[in-house]
PDB file of C-alpha atoms in Angstrom:
ATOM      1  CA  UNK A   1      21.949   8.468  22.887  1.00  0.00           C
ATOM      2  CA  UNK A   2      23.785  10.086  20.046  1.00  0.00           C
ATOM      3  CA  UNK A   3      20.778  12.713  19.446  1.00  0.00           C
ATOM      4  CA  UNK A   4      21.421  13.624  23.279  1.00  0.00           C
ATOM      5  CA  UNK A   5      25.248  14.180  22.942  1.00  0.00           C
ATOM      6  CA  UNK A   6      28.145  12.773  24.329  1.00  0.00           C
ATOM      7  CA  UNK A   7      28.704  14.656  27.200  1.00  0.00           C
ATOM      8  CA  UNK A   8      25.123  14.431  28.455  1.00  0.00           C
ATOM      9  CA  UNK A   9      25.583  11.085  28.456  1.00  0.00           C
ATOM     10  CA  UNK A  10      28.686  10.553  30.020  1.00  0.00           C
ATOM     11  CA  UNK A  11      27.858  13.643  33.249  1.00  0.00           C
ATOM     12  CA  UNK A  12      24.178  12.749  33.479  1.00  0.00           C
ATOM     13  CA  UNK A  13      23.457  11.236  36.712  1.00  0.00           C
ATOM     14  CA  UNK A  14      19.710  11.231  36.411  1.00  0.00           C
ATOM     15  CA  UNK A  15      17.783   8.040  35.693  1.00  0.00           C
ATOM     16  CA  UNK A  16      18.337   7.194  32.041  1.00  0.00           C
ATOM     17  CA  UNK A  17      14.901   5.755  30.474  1.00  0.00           C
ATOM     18  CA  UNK A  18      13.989   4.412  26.913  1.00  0.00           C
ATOM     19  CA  UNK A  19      11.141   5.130  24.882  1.00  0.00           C
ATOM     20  CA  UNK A  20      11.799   3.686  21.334  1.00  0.00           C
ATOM     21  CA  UNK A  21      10.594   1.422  18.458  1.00  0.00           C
ATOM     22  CA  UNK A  22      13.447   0.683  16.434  1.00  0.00           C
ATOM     23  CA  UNK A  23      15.099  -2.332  15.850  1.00  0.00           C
ATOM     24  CA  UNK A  24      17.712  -3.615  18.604  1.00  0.00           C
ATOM     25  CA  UNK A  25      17.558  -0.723  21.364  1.00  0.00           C
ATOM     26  CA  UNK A  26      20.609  -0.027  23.174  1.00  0.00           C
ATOM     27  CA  UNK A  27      20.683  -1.649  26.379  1.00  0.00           C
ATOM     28  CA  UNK A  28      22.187   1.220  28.612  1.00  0.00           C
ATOM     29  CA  UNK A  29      19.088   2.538  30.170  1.00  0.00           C
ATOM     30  CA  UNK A  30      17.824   2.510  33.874  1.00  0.00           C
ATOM     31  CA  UNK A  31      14.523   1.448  31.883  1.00  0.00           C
ATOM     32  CA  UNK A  32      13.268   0.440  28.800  1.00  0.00           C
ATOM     33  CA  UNK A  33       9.818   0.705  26.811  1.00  0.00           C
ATOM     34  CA  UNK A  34      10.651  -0.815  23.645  1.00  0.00           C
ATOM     35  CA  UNK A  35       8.101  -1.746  21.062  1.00  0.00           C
ATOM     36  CA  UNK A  36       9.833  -2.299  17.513  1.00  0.00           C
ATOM     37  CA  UNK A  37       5.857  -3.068  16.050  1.00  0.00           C
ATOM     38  CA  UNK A  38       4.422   0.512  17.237  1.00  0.00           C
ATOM     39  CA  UNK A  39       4.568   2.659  14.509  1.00  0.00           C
ATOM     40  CA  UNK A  40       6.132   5.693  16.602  1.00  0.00           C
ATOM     41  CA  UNK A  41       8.294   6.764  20.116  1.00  0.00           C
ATOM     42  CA  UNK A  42       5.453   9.255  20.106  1.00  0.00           C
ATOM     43  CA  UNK A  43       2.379   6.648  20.328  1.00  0.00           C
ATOM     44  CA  UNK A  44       4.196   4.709  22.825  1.00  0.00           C
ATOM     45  CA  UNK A  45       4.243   7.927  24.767  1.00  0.00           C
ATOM     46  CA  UNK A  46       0.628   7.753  24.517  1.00  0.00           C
ATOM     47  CA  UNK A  47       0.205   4.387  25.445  1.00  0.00           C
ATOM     48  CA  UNK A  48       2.145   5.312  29.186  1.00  0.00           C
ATOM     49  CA  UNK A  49       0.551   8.012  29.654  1.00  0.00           C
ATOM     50  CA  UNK A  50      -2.675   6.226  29.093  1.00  0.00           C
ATOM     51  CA  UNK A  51      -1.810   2.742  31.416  1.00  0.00           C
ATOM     52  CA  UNK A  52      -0.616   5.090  33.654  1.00  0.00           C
ATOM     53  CA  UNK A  53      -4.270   6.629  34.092  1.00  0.00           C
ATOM     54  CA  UNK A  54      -3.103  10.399  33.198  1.00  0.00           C
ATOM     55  CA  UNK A  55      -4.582  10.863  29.573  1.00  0.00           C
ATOM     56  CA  UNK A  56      -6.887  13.786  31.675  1.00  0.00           C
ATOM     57  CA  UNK A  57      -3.596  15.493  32.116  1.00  0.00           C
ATOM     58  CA  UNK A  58      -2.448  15.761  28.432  1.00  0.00           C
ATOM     59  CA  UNK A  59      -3.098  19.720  27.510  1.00  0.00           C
ATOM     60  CA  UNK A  60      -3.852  21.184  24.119  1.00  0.00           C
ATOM     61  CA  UNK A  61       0.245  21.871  23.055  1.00  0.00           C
ATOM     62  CA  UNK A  62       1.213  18.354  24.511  1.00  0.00           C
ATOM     63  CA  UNK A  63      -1.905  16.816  22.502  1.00  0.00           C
ATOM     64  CA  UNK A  64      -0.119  18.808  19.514  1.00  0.00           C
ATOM     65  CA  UNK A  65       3.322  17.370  19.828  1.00  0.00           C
ATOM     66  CA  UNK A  66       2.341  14.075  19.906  1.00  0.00           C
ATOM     67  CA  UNK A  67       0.069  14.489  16.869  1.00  0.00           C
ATOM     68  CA  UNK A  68       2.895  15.658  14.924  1.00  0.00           C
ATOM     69  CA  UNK A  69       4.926  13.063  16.086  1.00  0.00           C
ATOM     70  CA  UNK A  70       2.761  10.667  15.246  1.00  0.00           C
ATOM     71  CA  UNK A  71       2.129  12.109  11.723  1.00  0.00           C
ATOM     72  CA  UNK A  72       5.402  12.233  10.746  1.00  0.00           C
ATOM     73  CA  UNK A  73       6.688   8.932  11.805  1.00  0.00           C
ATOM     74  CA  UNK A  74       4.344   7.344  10.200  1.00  0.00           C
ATOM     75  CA  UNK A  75       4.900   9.290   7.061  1.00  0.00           C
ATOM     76  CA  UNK A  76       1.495  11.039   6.954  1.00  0.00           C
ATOM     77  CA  UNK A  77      -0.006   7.892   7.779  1.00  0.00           C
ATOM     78  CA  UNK A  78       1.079   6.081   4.665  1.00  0.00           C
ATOM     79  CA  UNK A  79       3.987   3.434   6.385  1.00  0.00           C
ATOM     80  CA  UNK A  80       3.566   0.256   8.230  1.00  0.00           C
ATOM     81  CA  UNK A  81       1.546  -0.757  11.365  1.00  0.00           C
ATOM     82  CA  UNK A  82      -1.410   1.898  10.856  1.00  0.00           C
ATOM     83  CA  UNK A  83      -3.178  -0.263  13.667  1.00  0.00           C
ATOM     84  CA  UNK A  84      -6.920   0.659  14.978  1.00  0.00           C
ATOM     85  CA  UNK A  85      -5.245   1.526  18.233  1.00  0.00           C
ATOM     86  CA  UNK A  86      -3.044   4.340  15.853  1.00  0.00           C
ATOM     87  CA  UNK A  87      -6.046   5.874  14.959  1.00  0.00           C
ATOM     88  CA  UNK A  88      -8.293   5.355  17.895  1.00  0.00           C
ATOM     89  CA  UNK A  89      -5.118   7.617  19.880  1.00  0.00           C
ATOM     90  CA  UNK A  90      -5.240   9.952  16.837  1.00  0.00           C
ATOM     91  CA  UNK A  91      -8.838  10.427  17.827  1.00  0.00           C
ATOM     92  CA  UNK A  92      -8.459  10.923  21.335  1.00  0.00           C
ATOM     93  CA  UNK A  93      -5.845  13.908  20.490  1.00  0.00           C
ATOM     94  CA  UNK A  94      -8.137  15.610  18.326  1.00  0.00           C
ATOM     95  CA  UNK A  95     -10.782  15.441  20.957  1.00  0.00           C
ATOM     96  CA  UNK A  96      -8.261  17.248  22.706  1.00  0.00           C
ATOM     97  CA  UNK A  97      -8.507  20.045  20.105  1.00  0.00           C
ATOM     98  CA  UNK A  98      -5.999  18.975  17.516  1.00  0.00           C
ATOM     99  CA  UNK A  99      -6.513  20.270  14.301  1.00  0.00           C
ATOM    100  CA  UNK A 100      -5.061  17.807  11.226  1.00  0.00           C
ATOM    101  CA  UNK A 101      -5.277  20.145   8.541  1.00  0.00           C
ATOM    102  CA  UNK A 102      -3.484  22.887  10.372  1.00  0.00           C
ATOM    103  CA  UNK A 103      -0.640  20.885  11.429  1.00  0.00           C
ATOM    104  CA  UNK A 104      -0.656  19.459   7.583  1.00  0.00           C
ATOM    105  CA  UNK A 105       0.098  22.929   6.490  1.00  0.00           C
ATOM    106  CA  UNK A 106       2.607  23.974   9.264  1.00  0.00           C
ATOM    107  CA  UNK A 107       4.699  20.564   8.641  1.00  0.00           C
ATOM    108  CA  UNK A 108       4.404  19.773   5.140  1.00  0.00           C
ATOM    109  CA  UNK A 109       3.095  22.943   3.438  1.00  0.00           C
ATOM    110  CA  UNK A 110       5.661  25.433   4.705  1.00  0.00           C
ATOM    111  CA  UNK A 111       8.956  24.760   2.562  1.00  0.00           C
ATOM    112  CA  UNK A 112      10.664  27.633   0.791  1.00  0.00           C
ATOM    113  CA  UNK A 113      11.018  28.182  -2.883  1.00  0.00           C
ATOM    114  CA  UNK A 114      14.512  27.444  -2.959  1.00  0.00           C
ATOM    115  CA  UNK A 115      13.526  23.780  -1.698  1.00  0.00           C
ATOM    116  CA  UNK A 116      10.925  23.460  -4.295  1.00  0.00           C
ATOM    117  CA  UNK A 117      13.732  24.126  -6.914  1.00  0.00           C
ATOM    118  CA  UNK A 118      16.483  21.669  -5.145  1.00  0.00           C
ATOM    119  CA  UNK A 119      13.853  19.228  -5.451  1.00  0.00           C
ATOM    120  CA  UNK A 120      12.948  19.993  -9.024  1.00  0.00           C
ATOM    121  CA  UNK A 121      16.426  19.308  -9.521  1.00  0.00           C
ATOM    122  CA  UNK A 122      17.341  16.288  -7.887  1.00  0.00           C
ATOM    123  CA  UNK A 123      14.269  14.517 -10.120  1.00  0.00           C
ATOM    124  CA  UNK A 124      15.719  15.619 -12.703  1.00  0.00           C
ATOM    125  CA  UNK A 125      19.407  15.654 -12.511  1.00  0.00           C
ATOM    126  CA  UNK A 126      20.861  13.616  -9.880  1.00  0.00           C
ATOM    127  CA  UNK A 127      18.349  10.738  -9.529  1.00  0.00           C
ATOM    128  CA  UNK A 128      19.683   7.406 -10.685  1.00  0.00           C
ATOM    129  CA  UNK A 129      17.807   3.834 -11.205  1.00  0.00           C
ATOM    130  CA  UNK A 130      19.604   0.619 -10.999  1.00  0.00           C
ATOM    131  CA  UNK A 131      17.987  -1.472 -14.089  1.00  0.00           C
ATOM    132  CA  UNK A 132      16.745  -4.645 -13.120  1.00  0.00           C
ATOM    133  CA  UNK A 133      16.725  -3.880  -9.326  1.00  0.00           C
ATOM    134  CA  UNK A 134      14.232  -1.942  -8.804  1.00  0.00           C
ATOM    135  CA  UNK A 135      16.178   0.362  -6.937  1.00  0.00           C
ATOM    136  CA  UNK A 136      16.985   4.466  -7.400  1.00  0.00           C
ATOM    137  CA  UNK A 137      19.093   6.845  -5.653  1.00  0.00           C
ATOM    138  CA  UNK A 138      20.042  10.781  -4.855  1.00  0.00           C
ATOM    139  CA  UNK A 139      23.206  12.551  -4.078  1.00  0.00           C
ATOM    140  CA  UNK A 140      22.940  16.241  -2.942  1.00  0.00           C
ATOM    141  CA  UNK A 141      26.683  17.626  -2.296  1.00  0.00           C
ATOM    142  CA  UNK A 142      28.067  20.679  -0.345  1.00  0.00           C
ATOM    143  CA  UNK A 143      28.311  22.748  -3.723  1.00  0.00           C
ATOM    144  CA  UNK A 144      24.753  21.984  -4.956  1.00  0.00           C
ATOM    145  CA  UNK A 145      23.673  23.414  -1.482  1.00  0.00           C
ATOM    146  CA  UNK A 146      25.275  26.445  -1.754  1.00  0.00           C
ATOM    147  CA  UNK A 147      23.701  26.842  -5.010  1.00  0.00           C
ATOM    148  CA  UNK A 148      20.180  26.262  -3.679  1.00  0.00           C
ATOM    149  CA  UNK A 149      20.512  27.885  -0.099  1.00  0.00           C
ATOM    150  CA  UNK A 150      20.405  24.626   2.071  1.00  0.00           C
ATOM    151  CA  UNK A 151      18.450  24.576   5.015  1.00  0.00           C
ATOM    152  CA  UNK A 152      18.770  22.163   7.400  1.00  0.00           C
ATOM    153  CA  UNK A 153      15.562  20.207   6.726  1.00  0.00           C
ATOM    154  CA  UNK A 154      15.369  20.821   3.082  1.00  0.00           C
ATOM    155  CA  UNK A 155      16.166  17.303   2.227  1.00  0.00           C
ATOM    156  CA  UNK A 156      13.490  15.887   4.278  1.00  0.00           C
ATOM    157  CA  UNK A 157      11.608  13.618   2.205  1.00  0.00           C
ATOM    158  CA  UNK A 158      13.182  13.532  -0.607  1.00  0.00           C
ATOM    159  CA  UNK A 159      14.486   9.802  -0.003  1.00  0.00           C
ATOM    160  CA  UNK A 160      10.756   8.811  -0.351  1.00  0.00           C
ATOM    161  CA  UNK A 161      10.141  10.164  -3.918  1.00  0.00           C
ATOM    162  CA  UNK A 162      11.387   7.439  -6.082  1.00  0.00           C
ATOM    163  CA  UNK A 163       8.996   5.205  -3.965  1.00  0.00           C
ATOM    164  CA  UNK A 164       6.683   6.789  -6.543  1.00  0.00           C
ATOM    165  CA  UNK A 165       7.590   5.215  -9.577  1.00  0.00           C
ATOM    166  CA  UNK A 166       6.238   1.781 -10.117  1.00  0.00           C
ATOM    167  CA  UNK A 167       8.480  -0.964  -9.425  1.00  0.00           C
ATOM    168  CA  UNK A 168      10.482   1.029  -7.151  1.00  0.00           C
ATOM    169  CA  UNK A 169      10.807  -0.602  -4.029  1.00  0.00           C
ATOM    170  CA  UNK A 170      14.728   0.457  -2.457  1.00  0.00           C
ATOM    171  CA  UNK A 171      15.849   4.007  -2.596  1.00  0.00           C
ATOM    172  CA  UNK A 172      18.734   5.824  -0.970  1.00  0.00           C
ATOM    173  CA  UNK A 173      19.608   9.154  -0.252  1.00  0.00           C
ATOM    174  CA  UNK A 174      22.971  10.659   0.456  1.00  0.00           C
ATOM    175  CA  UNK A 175      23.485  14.055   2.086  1.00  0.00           C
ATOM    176  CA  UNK A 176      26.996  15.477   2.410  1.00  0.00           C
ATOM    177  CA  UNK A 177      27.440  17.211   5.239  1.00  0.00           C
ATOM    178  CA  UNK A 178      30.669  18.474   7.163  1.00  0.00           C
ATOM    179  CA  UNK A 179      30.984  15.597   9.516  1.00  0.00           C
ATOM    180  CA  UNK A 180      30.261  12.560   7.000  1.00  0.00           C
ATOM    181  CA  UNK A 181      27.565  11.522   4.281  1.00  0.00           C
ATOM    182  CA  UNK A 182      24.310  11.112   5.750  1.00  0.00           C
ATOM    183  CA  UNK A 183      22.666   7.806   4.003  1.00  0.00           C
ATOM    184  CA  UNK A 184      18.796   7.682   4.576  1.00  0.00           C
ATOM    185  CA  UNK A 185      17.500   4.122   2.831  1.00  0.00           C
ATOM    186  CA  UNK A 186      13.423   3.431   2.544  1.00  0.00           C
ATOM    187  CA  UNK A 187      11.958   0.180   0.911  1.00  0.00           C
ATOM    188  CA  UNK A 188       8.482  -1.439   0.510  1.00  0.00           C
ATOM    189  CA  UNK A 189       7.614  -5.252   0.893  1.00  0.00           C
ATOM    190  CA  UNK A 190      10.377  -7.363   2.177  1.00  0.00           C
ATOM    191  CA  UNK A 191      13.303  -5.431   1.253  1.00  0.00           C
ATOM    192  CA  UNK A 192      15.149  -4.995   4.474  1.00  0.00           C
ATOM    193  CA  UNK A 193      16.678  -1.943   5.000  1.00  0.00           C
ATOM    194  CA  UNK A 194      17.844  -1.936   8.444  1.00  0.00           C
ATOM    195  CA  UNK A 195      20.357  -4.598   8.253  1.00  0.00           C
ATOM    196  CA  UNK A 196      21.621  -2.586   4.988  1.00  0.00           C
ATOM    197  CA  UNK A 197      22.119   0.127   7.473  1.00  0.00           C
ATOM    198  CA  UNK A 198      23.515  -1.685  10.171  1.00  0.00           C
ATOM    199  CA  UNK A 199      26.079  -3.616   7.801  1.00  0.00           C
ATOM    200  CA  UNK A 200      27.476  -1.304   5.554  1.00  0.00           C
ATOM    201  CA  UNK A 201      26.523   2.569   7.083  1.00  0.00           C
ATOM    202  CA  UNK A 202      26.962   2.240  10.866  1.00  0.00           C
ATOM    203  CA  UNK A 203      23.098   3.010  11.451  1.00  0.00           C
ATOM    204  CA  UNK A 204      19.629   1.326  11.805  1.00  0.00           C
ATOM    205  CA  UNK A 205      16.065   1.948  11.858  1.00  0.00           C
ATOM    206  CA  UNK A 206      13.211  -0.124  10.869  1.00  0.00           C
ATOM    207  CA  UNK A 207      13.061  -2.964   8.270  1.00  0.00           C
ATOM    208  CA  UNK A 208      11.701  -0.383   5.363  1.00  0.00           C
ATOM    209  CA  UNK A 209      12.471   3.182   6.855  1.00  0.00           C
ATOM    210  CA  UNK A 210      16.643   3.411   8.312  1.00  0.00           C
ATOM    211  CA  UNK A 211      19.524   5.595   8.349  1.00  0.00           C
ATOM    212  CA  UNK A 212      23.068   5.569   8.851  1.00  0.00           C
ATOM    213  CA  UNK A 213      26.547   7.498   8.405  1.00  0.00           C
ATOM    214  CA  UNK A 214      29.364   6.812   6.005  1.00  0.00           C
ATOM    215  CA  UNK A 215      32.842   8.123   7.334  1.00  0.00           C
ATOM    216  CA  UNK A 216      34.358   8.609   3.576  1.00  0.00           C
ATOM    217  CA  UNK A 217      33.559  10.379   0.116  1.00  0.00           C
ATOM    218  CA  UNK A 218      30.574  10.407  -1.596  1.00  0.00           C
ATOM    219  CA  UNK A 219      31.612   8.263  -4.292  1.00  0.00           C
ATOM    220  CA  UNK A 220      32.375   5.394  -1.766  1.00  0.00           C
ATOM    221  CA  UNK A 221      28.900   5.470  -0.456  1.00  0.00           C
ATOM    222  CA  UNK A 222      27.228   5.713  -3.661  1.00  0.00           C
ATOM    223  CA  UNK A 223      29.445   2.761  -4.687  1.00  0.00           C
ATOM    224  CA  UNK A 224      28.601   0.573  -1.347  1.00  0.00           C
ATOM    225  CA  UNK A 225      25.095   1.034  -2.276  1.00  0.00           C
ATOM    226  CA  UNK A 226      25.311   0.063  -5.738  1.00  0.00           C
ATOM    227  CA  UNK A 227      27.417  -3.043  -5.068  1.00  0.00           C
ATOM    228  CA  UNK A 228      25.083  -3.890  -2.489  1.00  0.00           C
ATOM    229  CA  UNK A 229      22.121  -3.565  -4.223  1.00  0.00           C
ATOM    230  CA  UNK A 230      23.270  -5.069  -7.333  1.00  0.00           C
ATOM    231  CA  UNK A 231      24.263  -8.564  -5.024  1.00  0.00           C
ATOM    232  CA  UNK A 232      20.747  -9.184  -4.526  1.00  0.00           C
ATOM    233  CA  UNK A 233      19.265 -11.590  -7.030  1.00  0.00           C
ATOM    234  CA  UNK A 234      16.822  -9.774  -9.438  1.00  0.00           C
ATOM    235  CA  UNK A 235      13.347  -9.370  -8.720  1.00  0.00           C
ATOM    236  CA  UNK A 236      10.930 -11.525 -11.173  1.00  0.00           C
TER     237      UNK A 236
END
């Protein structure tokens, strides 16, 4: 409910339903379609509409949104549960006129210069590896945003781009923003993330993809992590 806002919450009077695939859904809905192995809200979507007999009625801009949904929940169809039915829905949408390599360009293609060079420096300056862990981590401050023009958005990704190195399998990134430092935590294998999101950053998500909020400084969340991180017994 947080994405809705408080006060829609709280003066809503309409019929409050779910449609979700993370880990332990809150229970205050009228209904619930909860599916924490579907790899997306937006393929569940699908899936209604579908049971429900109406797939005739999606139109060419719905077909659209829940392509890009799709696509990047499932991180350009590189994360878990790529299922037959994933792809056989994919299908269906670009029957519906879809195109993939347009939407490719509009989502991940369309980034300004300034975000190419916060990137460029957050490989190179501000990403740290934890020896022995196989874990890495970013830190992107108020100042250094000024500096490169933040966006909202610019960030997006960037949590995924240790991943990349091999034997990399935990990363963390930490966003400062005015409210609190945004943690976003990925993993591959068994590593699970959500529960370090639940536990230590007031948040959740999946067991390799979560998120959460830490109500202090930077350096206390960056610390968290390490500690945590550092608990777990080394990887052979």
């Amino acid at each position: 409910m947080e994405q809705l806002g408080e006060e829609i919450e709280k003066n809503s009077r309409a019929i409050r339903v779910l449609i979700d695939h993370h880990l332990e859904p809150p229970q205050e809905f009228d209904l619930t379609f909860s599916d924490t192995g579907a790899s997306s809200t937006s393929l569940l979507v699908y899936e209604i509409v579908e049971a429900l007999g109406w797939e005739n009625q999606i139109s060419y801009p719905v077909a659209e949104a829940l392509y890009v949904g799709i696509n990047t929940d499932t991180g350009n169809f590189s994360f878990g549960q790529l299922t037959p039915a994933l792809f056989r829905a994919v299908a269906r949408l670009v029957e519906k006129g879809v195109e993939p390599a347009k939407l490719h360009i509009a989502v991940y293609d369309n980034y300004s210069a300034d975000r190419m060079r916060l990137m460029g420096y957050m490989l190179n300056e501000k990403m740290q590896l934890i020896p022995g862990h196989r874990a890495a981590y970013m830190s992107l401050d108020k100042e250094k945003q000024k500096i490169y023009h933040f966006q909202p958005g610019d960030s997006e990704g960037f949590v995924n781009l240790p991943l990349s190195i091999k034997n990399v399998s935990l990363t963390a990134f930490f966003l400062e923003t005015r409210e609190c430092i945004k943690v976003s935590l990925r993993s591959q294998g068994d590593i699970d993330v959500n529960r370090m999101a639940r536990q230590w950053y007031n948040g959740g998500g999946h067991k390799n993809a979560a998120g959460g909020k830490h109500f202090g400084s930077m350096e206390e969340a960056v610390r968290i992590f390490e500690a945590v991180v550092k608990s777990f017994p080394e990887p052979n």
